């Protein structure tokens, strides 16, 4: 500390570390958004690493600014103080390079804050702010090139060249892969206008194993070989069964393992033919058609998770634990009638010791106070299970902490008398939907490019954009606030609060 150059060394070291971390943050952000390494990466730890890197980059930038303020030479010779450190062009010492650094600091802070508030601001705003990261890196490069007193040294030139080349490569990869992804999205949108058959792919039942009493596990591999499409924790698959029925099943296991799709099917006592067909007729070696994975139960970034599964509801959650980093704080409450009927119970207890609490009624008796525990915790609660359990959680846990997936629709029609609705669809015309028919049925009859799967308001397949009017949400796909924020509705069960709705695919 007595060395007169001490704070100069600290400022240079922290500047280089901050710049390196910033570059690494951008690289990781590109990996995350493009998934170019999707065969090997894992979105959850990429997301974590991206956040740690960006957080540490901001801290190191503040260390850099602090060390400049503490440098006695800068104070005495250049009159460098708080105003000069935080107000652009306030310093007479290299005003433009310093101003660029100060603007970069504010942008970094804005991007960091927008990420903390990601769930409270529109996705478009968050994305737009995130794109400013490239501007920050460019500003930092100019700031570093012209503000530092050691910019001519060989090591500085080497480090800065490496950082600038890495960032440029990241931008190029983002552009190339981003446009490929946009093309794919357009192609997928076009495909949605065609008969749904074109979206199907053929899978072979590679394995069929009993997982618990009344639950069979299926491992599906592509008939043509290769890897299965990318999927994220919480996704489900639609199986198009040979008996003409369609059924959705949650994908189990680790999304990073793309050799197969694994699902678990519970034989429903009230089976209308779907689970019964799978249990009694679908054998290993047979082919089954599937739709692409869809996710309406996404795992959002959080510091602490409480997972609650009731019986077969565990299948919607296993991919979430598998994708979380080992250091992440989470626990699982797994409820069931008996261990015999609870798939994965032993596996989960042995794989995640100390995190899994099993309550099998035939062992412990009584009811586990899951809703009370979830209400008292500060964790994000992810739950899937019978309607009674999910209704209790809905009543006890604030909606911003609660994420549900239902396999039985909530009864939302109590006290509601269906009214006729007028629906307009651009390019197709206007239709009157009588009280005894669903909006989906009428639109399908009119040739609208929309299809349903569950037709009970749980799978999300029939999603439409609301252009005008007020929908009356009666589905159980996501929270009503989420649907309103996204401007969508599910016409298989939902109706309208306004006399007319204008909808689009
Ligand atoms: S068809 Fe499943 S939500 Fe509408």
Tab-separated table of N, CA, C and O in Angstrom, residues 23 28 75 82 88 125 145 159 178-179 201 221 237 248 252 301 336 357 364 375 430 465 478 489:
chain	number	residue	atom	x	y	z
A	23	UNK	N	-16.056	-9.860	-21.912
A	23	UNK	CA	-15.976	-10.620	-23.162
A	23	UNK	C	-16.519	-12.035	-22.958
A	23	UNK	O	-17.300	-12.545	-23.773
A	28	UNK	N	-20.574	-16.279	-23.524
A	28	UNK	CA	-21.529	-17.217	-22.910
A	28	UNK	C	-22.971	-16.869	-23.275
A	28	UNK	O	-23.792	-17.738	-23.476
A	75	UNK	N	-5.427	12.029	-8.425
A	75	UNK	CA	-6.106	13.103	-7.672
A	75	UNK	C	-5.302	14.394	-7.756
A	75	UNK	O	-5.827	15.463	-8.034
A	82	UNK	N	-14.857	12.193	-7.771
A	82	UNK	CA	-16.118	11.469	-8.004
A	82	UNK	C	-16.841	12.005	-9.238
A	82	UNK	O	-17.353	11.248	-10.064
A	88	UNK	N	-19.821	12.016	-17.660
A	88	UNK	CA	-19.086	12.049	-18.926
A	88	UNK	C	-18.603	13.468	-19.249
A	88	UNK	O	-19.320	14.444	-19.017
A	125	UNK	N	-38.218	-5.548	-24.269
A	125	UNK	CA	-37.375	-4.506	-23.660
A	125	UNK	C	-36.100	-5.138	-23.123
A	125	UNK	O	-34.981	-4.653	-23.335
A	145	UNK	N	-8.336	1.402	-25.128
A	145	UNK	CA	-7.268	1.705	-26.084
A	145	UNK	C	-6.719	3.117	-25.905
A	145	UNK	O	-5.547	3.356	-26.140
A	159	UNK	N	-3.318	-8.905	-25.190
A	159	UNK	CA	-4.571	-9.178	-24.462
A	159	UNK	C	-5.747	-8.496	-25.152
A	159	UNK	O	-6.799	-9.106	-25.401
A	178	UNK	N	-28.175	-16.714	-35.607
A	178	UNK	CA	-29.438	-16.012	-35.373
A	178	UNK	C	-30.289	-15.999	-36.629
A	178	UNK	O	-31.489	-16.256	-36.569
A	179	UNK	N	-29.648	-15.751	-37.778
A	179	UNK	CA	-30.472	-15.694	-38.986
A	179	UNK	C	-30.928	-17.090	-39.404
A	179	UNK	O	-32.003	-17.263	-39.935
A	201	UNK	N	-42.834	-36.797	-36.434
A	201	UNK	CA	-41.703	-37.647	-36.797
A	201	UNK	C	-41.935	-39.031	-36.203
A	201	UNK	O	-42.688	-39.193	-35.233
A	221	UNK	N	-36.553	-43.534	-29.707
A	221	UNK	CA	-35.390	-43.068	-30.487
A	221	UNK	C	-35.854	-42.831	-31.928
A	221	UNK	O	-36.784	-43.484	-32.412
A	237	UNK	N	-44.255	-33.952	-24.931
A	237	UNK	CA	-44.370	-34.471	-26.299
A	237	UNK	C	-45.816	-34.826	-26.554
A	237	UNK	O	-46.521	-35.277	-25.644
A	248	UNK	N	-50.509	-36.081	-24.575
A	248	UNK	CA	-49.280	-35.378	-24.218
A	248	UNK	C	-48.644	-36.025	-22.989
A	248	UNK	O	-49.364	-36.362	-22.035
A	252	UNK	N	-39.000	-36.835	-19.470
A	252	UNK	CA	-38.267	-37.075	-18.224
A	252	UNK	C	-36.769	-37.076	-18.536
A	252	UNK	O	-36.358	-37.230	-19.676
A	301	UNK	N	-35.016	-18.858	-14.229
A	301	UNK	CA	-33.863	-18.739	-13.327
A	301	UNK	C	-34.302	-18.271	-11.940
A	301	UNK	O	-35.122	-17.367	-11.823
A	336	UNK	N	-47.404	-39.308	-2.531
A	336	UNK	CA	-48.074	-40.399	-3.243
A	336	UNK	C	-48.796	-41.308	-2.266
A	336	UNK	O	-48.627	-41.198	-1.049
A	357	UNK	N	-37.862	-35.234	-0.092
A	357	UNK	CA	-38.701	-35.702	1.011
A	357	UNK	C	-39.893	-36.450	0.431
A	357	UNK	O	-40.668	-35.860	-0.338
A	364	UNK	N	-46.683	-43.162	6.231
A	364	UNK	CA	-46.709	-42.078	7.231
A	364	UNK	C	-48.109	-41.666	7.639
A	364	UNK	O	-48.287	-41.010	8.664
A	375	UNK	N	-46.170	-21.967	1.133
A	375	UNK	CA	-46.539	-20.581	1.460
A	375	UNK	C	-45.466	-19.923	2.319
A	375	UNK	O	-45.164	-18.741	2.151
A	430	UNK	N	-65.528	-13.466	-40.513
A	430	UNK	CA	-66.133	-13.378	-39.175
A	430	UNK	C	-67.080	-14.543	-38.977
A	430	UNK	O	-67.745	-15.000	-39.923
A	465	UNK	N	-53.295	-15.816	-31.024
A	465	UNK	CA	-53.008	-14.450	-30.580
A	465	UNK	C	-54.303	-13.650	-30.534
A	465	UNK	O	-55.145	-13.780	-31.421
A	478	UNK	N	-51.532	-21.805	-18.520
A	478	UNK	CA	-50.650	-20.946	-17.707
A	478	UNK	C	-51.545	-19.971	-16.938
A	478	UNK	O	-52.766	-19.936	-17.140
A	489	UNK	N	-54.657	-16.719	-26.175
A	489	UNK	CA	-55.750	-17.443	-25.531
A	489	UNK	C	-55.829	-18.853	-26.110
A	489	UNK	O	-55.216	-19.146	-27.143
